[in-house]
GROMACS .gro file of C-alpha atoms in nm:
model
  358
    1MET     CA    1   0.000   0.000   0.000
    2ASP     CA    2   0.150   0.335  -0.104
    3ALA     CA    3   0.190   0.621   0.143
    4ARG     CA    4  -0.091   0.826  -0.010
    5HIS     CA    5  -0.342   0.542   0.011
    6SER     CA    6  -0.230   0.461   0.365
    7GLY     CA    7  -0.276   0.823   0.465
    8GLU     CA    8  -0.625   0.834   0.314
    9ARG     CA    9  -0.725   0.520   0.503
   10ARG     CA   10  -0.594   0.665   0.827
   11GLU     CA   11  -0.780   0.989   0.767
   12SER     CA   12  -1.097   0.794   0.694
   13PHE     CA   13  -1.052   0.589   1.011
   14GLU     CA   14  -1.003   0.898   1.227
   15ARG     CA   15  -1.311   1.062   1.075
   16GLU     CA   16  -1.521   0.750   1.134
   17ARG     CA   17  -1.391   0.710   1.489
   18ALA     CA   18  -1.465   1.072   1.578
   19PHE     CA   19  -1.818   1.031   1.444
   20SER     CA   20  -1.879   0.700   1.620
   21LEU     CA   21  -1.742   0.795   1.962
   22ARG     CA   22  -1.931   1.122   1.996
   23ASN     CA   23  -2.135   1.130   2.318
   24ASP     CA   24  -2.362   1.399   2.176
   25SER     CA   25  -2.476   1.179   1.886
   26PHE     CA   26  -2.708   0.881   1.931
   27HIS     CA   27  -2.838   0.634   1.672
   28LEU     CA   28  -3.128   0.426   1.800
   29ILE     CA   29  -3.257   0.129   1.597
   30LEU     CA   30  -3.604   0.030   1.716
   31LEU     CA   31  -3.803  -0.282   1.628
   32PRO     CA   32  -4.167  -0.196   1.709
   33THR     CA   33  -4.264  -0.548   1.605
   34GLU     CA   34  -4.073  -0.850   1.482
   35GLN     CA   35  -4.372  -0.988   1.296
   36CYS     CA   36  -4.395  -0.942   0.919
   37ASN     CA   37  -4.654  -0.954   0.645
   38PHE     CA   38  -4.390  -1.096   0.406
   39ARG     CA   39  -4.205  -1.428   0.395
   40CYS     CA   40  -3.912  -1.343   0.172
   41THR     CA   41  -3.726  -1.655   0.061
   42TYR     CA   42  -3.389  -1.529   0.189
   43CYS     CA   43  -3.514  -1.389   0.521
   44TYR     CA   44  -3.317  -1.480   0.833
   45GLU     CA   45  -3.575  -1.379   1.098
   46ASP     CA   46  -3.786  -1.634   1.287
   47PHE     CA   47  -4.081  -1.406   1.382
   48SER     CA   48  -4.083  -1.544   1.735
   49VAL     CA   49  -4.127  -1.199   1.894
   50GLY     CA   50  -4.439  -0.986   1.855
   51ARG     CA   51  -4.515  -0.620   1.920
   52MET     CA   52  -4.343  -0.394   2.168
   53SER     CA   53  -4.522  -0.409   2.500
   54PRO     CA   54  -4.638  -0.085   2.666
   55GLY     CA   55  -4.358  -0.127   2.921
   56THR     CA   56  -4.092  -0.142   2.650
   57VAL     CA   57  -4.242   0.156   2.469
   58GLN     CA   58  -4.234   0.344   2.799
   59GLY     CA   59  -3.871   0.242   2.848
   60VAL     CA   60  -3.776   0.371   2.503
   61LYS     CA   61  -3.936   0.708   2.579
   62ARG     CA   62  -3.763   0.733   2.916
   63LEU     CA   63  -3.426   0.639   2.763
   64ILE     CA   64  -3.466   0.917   2.508
   65ASP     CA   65  -3.564   1.161   2.785
   66ARG     CA   66  -3.250   1.066   2.979
   67ARG     CA   67  -3.025   1.132   2.678
   68LEU     CA   68  -3.180   1.436   2.509
   69ASP     CA   69  -3.019   1.711   2.715
   70GLU     CA   70  -2.670   1.590   2.621
   71LEU     CA   71  -2.744   1.530   2.253
   72SER     CA   72  -2.694   1.749   1.952
   73SER     CA   73  -2.804   1.475   1.710
   74LEU     CA   74  -3.057   1.192   1.740
   75HIS     CA   75  -3.132   0.954   1.454
   76VAL     CA   76  -3.401   0.687   1.499
   77SER     CA   77  -3.415   0.398   1.252
   78TRP     CA   78  -3.731   0.186   1.250
   79PHE     CA   79  -3.677  -0.179   1.162
   80GLY     CA   80  -3.858  -0.510   1.204
   81GLY     CA   81  -4.019  -0.744   1.111
   82GLU     CA   82  -4.222  -0.494   0.923
   83PRO     CA   83  -4.235  -0.176   1.131
   84LEU     CA   84  -4.556  -0.049   0.970
   85LEU     CA   85  -4.747  -0.343   1.120
   86ALA     CA   86  -4.697  -0.150   1.444
   87ALA     CA   87  -4.739   0.198   1.298
   88ASP     CA   88  -4.909   0.314   1.619
   89VAL     CA   89  -4.589   0.239   1.815
   90VAL     CA   90  -4.383   0.428   1.557
   91GLU     CA   91  -4.619   0.723   1.588
   92ASP     CA   92  -4.628   0.713   1.969
   93VAL     CA   93  -4.251   0.719   2.015
   94SER     CA   94  -4.192   0.963   1.729
   95ARG     CA   95  -4.452   1.203   1.867
   96HIS     CA   96  -4.279   1.187   2.205
   97ILE     CA   97  -3.949   1.280   2.040
   98THR     CA   98  -4.089   1.567   1.833
   99THR     CA   99  -4.262   1.710   2.140
  100ALA     CA  100  -3.940   1.694   2.342
  101ARG     CA  101  -3.737   1.833   2.053
  102SER     CA  102  -3.958   2.139   2.029
  103GLN     CA  103  -3.813   2.244   2.366
  104ARG     CA  104  -3.450   2.192   2.254
  105THR     CA  105  -3.353   2.420   1.968
  106GLY     CA  106  -3.004   2.276   1.938
  107LEU     CA  107  -3.114   1.917   1.878
  108ARG     CA  108  -3.110   1.772   1.526
  109TYR     CA  109  -3.353   1.482   1.493
  110THR     CA  110  -3.405   1.258   1.192
  111GLY     CA  111  -3.616   0.948   1.151
  112GLY     CA  112  -3.589   0.669   0.896
  113MET     CA  113  -3.746   0.333   0.826
  114THR     CA  114  -3.655   0.006   0.657
  115THR     CA  115  -3.988  -0.120   0.523
  116ASN     CA  116  -4.109  -0.363   0.260
  117GLY     CA  117  -4.322  -0.075   0.135
  118TYR     CA  118  -4.648  -0.265   0.112
  119LEU     CA  119  -4.821  -0.038   0.365
  120LEU     CA  120  -4.630   0.276   0.267
  121ASP     CA  121  -4.914   0.448   0.086
  122THR     CA  122  -4.983   0.820   0.068
  123ALA     CA  123  -5.196   0.817   0.382
  124MET     CA  124  -4.921   0.646   0.583
  125VAL     CA  125  -4.654   0.889   0.462
  126THR     CA  126  -4.883   1.178   0.556
  127ARG     CA  127  -4.913   1.036   0.909
  128LEU     CA  128  -4.536   0.994   0.952
  129LEU     CA  129  -4.408   1.320   0.803
  130PRO     CA  130  -4.505   1.552   1.091
  131LEU     CA  131  -4.334   1.309   1.328
  132GLY     CA  132  -3.997   1.338   1.156
  133VAL     CA  133  -3.999   0.998   0.981
  134ARG     CA  134  -3.894   1.102   0.633
  135GLU     CA  135  -3.630   0.854   0.518
  136PHE     CA  136  -3.740   0.520   0.374
  137GLN     CA  137  -3.556   0.218   0.241
  138VAL     CA  138  -3.760  -0.019   0.027
  139SER     CA  139  -3.642  -0.341  -0.140
  140LEU     CA  140  -3.700  -0.456  -0.496
  141ASP     CA  141  -3.592  -0.790  -0.638
  142GLY     CA  142  -3.650  -0.722  -1.006
  143PRO     CA  143  -3.952  -0.706  -1.238
  144GLU     CA  144  -4.290  -0.828  -1.118
  145GLU     CA  145  -4.261  -1.201  -1.184
  146THR     CA  146  -3.911  -1.221  -1.037
  147HIS     CA  147  -3.989  -0.999  -0.738
  148ASP     CA  148  -4.301  -1.199  -0.652
  149ARG     CA  149  -4.107  -1.526  -0.642
  150THR     CA  150  -3.878  -1.405  -0.365
  151ARG     CA  151  -4.060  -1.121  -0.184
  152VAL     CA  152  -4.368  -1.325  -0.107
  153ARG     CA  153  -4.644  -1.209   0.123
  154ALA     CA  154  -4.730  -1.420   0.426
  155ASP     CA  155  -5.049  -1.530   0.250
  156GLY     CA  156  -4.843  -1.661  -0.042
  157ARG     CA  157  -4.933  -1.383  -0.285
  158GLY     CA  158  -4.710  -1.139  -0.465
  159SER     CA  159  -4.621  -0.791  -0.343
  160TYR     CA  160  -4.483  -0.611  -0.649
  161ARG     CA  161  -4.788  -0.433  -0.788
  162ARG     CA  162  -4.891  -0.263  -0.466
  163LEU     CA  163  -4.531  -0.175  -0.379
  164TRP     CA  164  -4.470  -0.022  -0.723
  165ARG     CA  165  -4.797   0.171  -0.698
  166ASN     CA  166  -4.691   0.311  -0.360
  167LEU     CA  167  -4.353   0.418  -0.500
  168LEU     CA  168  -4.517   0.590  -0.795
  169ALA     CA  169  -4.748   0.776  -0.557
  170LEU     CA  170  -4.446   0.899  -0.362
  171ARG     CA  171  -4.279   1.011  -0.682
  172ASP     CA  172  -4.590   1.191  -0.803
  173GLY     CA  173  -4.647   1.364  -0.469
  174ASP     CA  174  -4.450   1.646  -0.314
  175ALA     CA  175  -4.374   1.493   0.026
  176PRO     CA  176  -4.026   1.596   0.151
  177VAL     CA  177  -3.897   1.241   0.184
  178THR     CA  178  -3.592   1.046   0.070
  179VAL     CA  179  -3.634   0.694  -0.067
  180VAL     CA  180  -3.354   0.441  -0.108
  181LEU     CA  181  -3.454   0.170  -0.353
  182ARG     CA  182  -3.255  -0.128  -0.232
  183VAL     CA  183  -3.226  -0.358  -0.534
  184HIS     CA  184  -3.126  -0.712  -0.441
  185ILE     CA  185  -2.892  -0.891  -0.679
  186THR     CA  186  -2.871  -1.271  -0.716
  187PRO     CA  187  -2.747  -1.503  -0.992
  188ASP     CA  188  -3.113  -1.586  -1.059
  189ASN     CA  189  -3.220  -1.228  -1.137
  190LEU     CA  190  -2.895  -1.103  -1.288
  191ALA     CA  191  -3.000  -1.144  -1.653
  192GLU     CA  192  -3.306  -0.926  -1.593
  193MET     CA  193  -3.125  -0.652  -1.406
  194PRO     CA  194  -3.004  -0.436  -1.698
  195GLU     CA  195  -3.357  -0.386  -1.831
  196PHE     CA  196  -3.507  -0.354  -1.483
  197LEU     CA  197  -3.250  -0.103  -1.359
  198THR     CA  198  -3.299   0.101  -1.674
  199ARG     CA  199  -3.669   0.112  -1.596
  200VAL     CA  200  -3.600   0.212  -1.235
  201ARG     CA  201  -3.364   0.487  -1.348
  202ARG     CA  202  -3.611   0.628  -1.599
  203THR     CA  203  -3.905   0.601  -1.360
  204PHE     CA  204  -3.753   0.740  -1.039
  205LEU     CA  205  -3.406   0.884  -1.066
  206ASP     CA  206  -3.497   1.214  -1.227
  207ASP     CA  207  -3.647   1.284  -0.883
  208PRO     CA  208  -3.365   1.383  -0.643
  209ARG     CA  209  -3.554   1.225  -0.353
  210PHE     CA  210  -3.481   0.875  -0.490
  211THR     CA  211  -3.153   0.683  -0.496
  212VAL     CA  212  -3.063   0.321  -0.569
  213LEU     CA  213  -2.861   0.087  -0.349
  214LEU     CA  214  -2.737  -0.230  -0.521
  215LYS     CA  215  -2.707  -0.510  -0.266
  216PRO     CA  216  -2.616  -0.874  -0.329
  217VAL     CA  217  -2.833  -1.115  -0.132
  218GLU     CA  218  -2.632  -1.298   0.137
  219ARG     CA  219  -2.675  -1.618   0.333
  220LEU     CA  220  -2.755  -1.476   0.676
  221GLY     CA  221  -2.877  -1.778   0.870
  222GLY     CA  222  -3.223  -1.823   0.721
  223PRO     CA  223  -3.390  -2.160   0.662
  224ASN     CA  224  -3.326  -2.150   0.285
  225ASP     CA  225  -2.954  -2.071   0.303
  226ALA     CA  226  -2.852  -2.416   0.180
  227THR     CA  227  -3.047  -2.382  -0.144
  228MET     CA  228  -2.993  -2.010  -0.210
  229SER     CA  229  -2.766  -1.897  -0.491
  230VAL     CA  230  -2.555  -1.587  -0.421
  231LEU     CA  231  -2.312  -1.388  -0.629
  232ASP     CA  232  -1.960  -1.523  -0.643
  233LYS     CA  233  -1.743  -1.306  -0.419
  234HIS     CA  234  -1.461  -1.296  -0.673
  235SER     CA  235  -1.674  -1.153  -0.952
  236ARG     CA  236  -1.932  -0.949  -0.759
  237SER     CA  237  -1.728  -0.629  -0.762
  238ARG     CA  238  -1.718  -0.630  -1.143
  239THR     CA  239  -2.087  -0.727  -1.161
  240LEU     CA  240  -2.193  -0.446  -0.929
  241SER     CA  241  -1.976  -0.198  -1.119
  242GLU     CA  242  -2.146  -0.291  -1.445
  243LEU     CA  243  -2.493  -0.262  -1.292
  244ASP     CA  244  -2.401   0.064  -1.124
  245ALA     CA  245  -2.310   0.207  -1.463
  246ILE     CA  246  -2.664   0.127  -1.582
  247VAL     CA  247  -2.814   0.296  -1.277
  248ARG     CA  248  -2.601   0.602  -1.339
  249GLY     CA  249  -2.707   0.610  -1.702
  250ARG     CA  250  -2.359   0.600  -1.853
  251THR     CA  251  -2.349   0.740  -2.203
  252GLU     CA  252  -2.127   0.623  -2.486
  253ASN     CA  253  -1.875   0.899  -2.416
  254GLY     CA  254  -1.850   0.800  -2.050
  255GLY     CA  255  -2.072   1.076  -1.915
  256GLU     CA  256  -2.380   1.037  -1.698
  257SER     CA  257  -2.739   1.115  -1.776
  258GLU     CA  258  -2.891   1.395  -1.570
  259GLY     CA  259  -3.057   1.283  -1.249
  260ALA     CA  260  -2.909   0.933  -1.229
  261ARG     CA  261  -2.773   0.850  -0.885
  262SER     CA  262  -2.677   0.537  -0.695
  263ARG     CA  263  -2.530   0.446  -0.357
  264SER     CA  264  -2.252   0.195  -0.319
  265ALA     CA  265  -2.309  -0.107  -0.095
  266GLY     CA  266  -1.948  -0.080   0.020
  267VAL     CA  267  -1.998   0.146   0.322
  268PRO     CA  268  -1.680   0.098   0.531
  269VAL     CA  269  -1.821   0.094   0.886
  270CYS     CA  270  -2.127  -0.100   1.000
  271TYR     CA  271  -2.368   0.060   1.246
  272ALA     CA  272  -2.312  -0.240   1.476
  273ALA     CA  273  -1.949  -0.134   1.522
  274ARG     CA  274  -2.039   0.216   1.636
  275PRO     CA  275  -2.045   0.274   2.015
  276ASN     CA  276  -2.318   0.536   1.976
  277SER     CA  277  -2.555   0.301   1.793
  278LEU     CA  278  -2.793   0.068   1.979
  279VAL     CA  279  -3.065  -0.178   1.878
  280ILE     CA  280  -3.372  -0.221   2.099
  281ARG     CA  281  -3.578  -0.523   2.005
  282ALA     CA  282  -3.954  -0.548   2.043
  283ASN     CA  283  -3.911  -0.753   2.361
  284GLY     CA  284  -3.682  -0.492   2.519
  285MET     CA  285  -3.359  -0.683   2.459
  286LEU     CA  286  -3.052  -0.479   2.369
  287ALA     CA  287  -2.844  -0.572   2.065
  288LYS     CA  288  -2.589  -0.434   1.822
  289CYS     CA  289  -2.680  -0.621   1.503
  290THR     CA  290  -3.020  -0.655   1.334
  291VAL     CA  291  -2.916  -0.975   1.157
  292SER     CA  292  -2.783  -1.204   1.431
  293LEU     CA  293  -3.091  -1.147   1.645
  294THR     CA  294  -3.102  -1.494   1.802
  295ASP     CA  295  -2.728  -1.534   1.861
  296PRO     CA  296  -2.629  -1.522   2.231
  297THR     CA  297  -2.337  -1.288   2.160
  298ASN     CA  298  -2.588  -1.032   2.031
  299ASP     CA  299  -2.788  -1.039   2.355
  300LEU     CA  300  -2.639  -0.741   2.535
  301GLY     CA  301  -2.894  -0.693   2.812
  302ARG     CA  302  -3.233  -0.533   2.858
  303LEU     CA  303  -3.405  -0.198   2.859
  304ARG     CA  304  -3.584  -0.125   3.186
  305PRO     CA  305  -3.920   0.057   3.195
  306ASP     CA  306  -3.752   0.359   3.358
  307GLY     CA  307  -3.522   0.399   3.058
  308THR     CA  308  -3.205   0.266   3.220
  309LEU     CA  309  -3.001  -0.002   3.044
  310GLN     CA  310  -2.898  -0.330   3.199
  311PHE     CA  311  -2.585  -0.397   2.990
  312ARG     CA  312  -2.363  -0.704   2.963
  313ASN     CA  313  -2.035  -0.522   2.904
  314ASP     CA  314  -1.846  -0.847   2.845
  315ARG     CA  315  -2.058  -0.902   2.535
  316LEU     CA  316  -2.042  -0.542   2.416
  317ARG     CA  317  -1.665  -0.505   2.384
  318PRO     CA  318  -1.618  -0.760   2.099
  319TRP     CA  319  -1.858  -0.561   1.880
  320LEU     CA  320  -1.631  -0.257   1.916
  321ARG     CA  321  -1.298  -0.438   1.873
  322GLY     CA  322  -1.222  -0.281   1.535
  323TRP     CA  323  -1.153   0.060   1.689
  324GLU     CA  324  -0.866  -0.069   1.900
  325ASN     CA  325  -0.631  -0.132   1.607
  326ALA     CA  326  -0.809   0.013   1.301
  327ASP     CA  327  -0.922  -0.333   1.189
  328TRP     CA  328  -1.134  -0.248   0.886
  329ASP     CA  329  -1.265  -0.604   0.853
  330SER     CA  330  -1.412  -0.588   1.203
  331LEU     CA  331  -1.548  -0.238   1.144
  332HIS     CA  332  -1.698  -0.348   0.813
  333CYS     CA  333  -1.889  -0.635   0.976
  334PRO     CA  334  -1.825  -0.698   1.348
  335ALA     CA  335  -2.067  -0.993   1.339
  336ASP     CA  336  -1.845  -1.183   1.098
  337GLY     CA  337  -1.658  -1.442   1.300
  338LEU     CA  338  -1.825  -1.323   1.620
  339THR     CA  339  -2.178  -1.458   1.576
  340LEU     CA  340  -2.311  -1.653   1.282
  341GLY     CA  341  -2.012  -1.592   1.058
  342THR     CA  342  -2.216  -1.414   0.793
  343GLY     CA  343  -1.913  -1.363   0.573
  344GLY     CA  344  -2.007  -1.013   0.467
  345PRO     CA  345  -2.189  -0.694   0.554
  346ALA     CA  346  -2.563  -0.706   0.593
  347LEU     CA  347  -2.739  -0.376   0.657
  348LEU     CA  348  -2.456  -0.126   0.659
  349GLN     CA  349  -2.663   0.158   0.517
  350ILE     CA  350  -2.887   0.187   0.823
  351GLY     CA  351  -2.850   0.522   0.996
  352PRO     CA  352  -2.660   0.847   0.946
  353ARG     CA  353  -2.322   0.875   0.784
  354PRO     CA  354  -2.027   1.089   0.897
  355GLN     CA  355  -1.971   1.397   0.687
  356ARG     CA  356  -1.636   1.488   0.536
  357PRO     CA  357  -1.517   1.819   0.680
  358ALA     CA  358  -1.573   2.117   0.450
   0.00000   0.00000   0.00000
């Protein structure tokens, strides 16, 4: 590694570490329910936990109250299950935050959601906007027939048509939202991706509120892992680069069409490696990773109803080990080798990103 590249990596590490160790910044990932109205073929969740109980909701509110006075930035990411199956919990907690924020002029609050999009219609967006939930990530697996084979509803039916209709309604409206279209890539849908991504680009990417995230499907501990086909790790970089060029609308002279944007899946630091990021499950358990939910090493303690945290510090330290010696592999995916050995990053794009100094 040449000196320039080494210096850039060190600068990047220091910037990431400063962002992640800030006491005045807090990233909270909340699972209002771990039930889902989908049964995606590659899903790793077991749906054994239901909705947040009133006691856990109360604990989340009290935790936020305890932290707000020392915070300059609060980002809440809603996850699941499907979080919109418990939209009332999302609204309850978000309303509590917006009310408290109105009394703290120096606090920056943002809210986002990873959702399958099936319930994300205009009425739902209108409910969430005043509560600060304005960032959405929605997954697509390809054109209708392909998408409906893998992103299957719990009743066995397809989900594409309603999801696409909801996305079009967002595009055609003027809601101040951002939407990440997370397009899953597998060997089985690869042949259809050039045409599909061209359609996505032409349909959505002239709207600056929309971006695309290309994400290879991984084996993450689900029941179908043994029969799933995933992109070969040696060729995936080239494959993603070629697909990214389609998303960006590369022209013959190497330029880009106006409005085309994409987001790389190669974010260097996972939220689970950040000390100021915490997952609270629907049952009140504390965790770092939203993938290895049932692994004992991801059980870090419990949230009490008064908002205090009962932490198992012996289990927390391994998740943060990458900061001790600038181990980029551990920062990239601290669960790899620690829990289920996922072999790659899972949901790295959850939450806020550090900004490069002006």
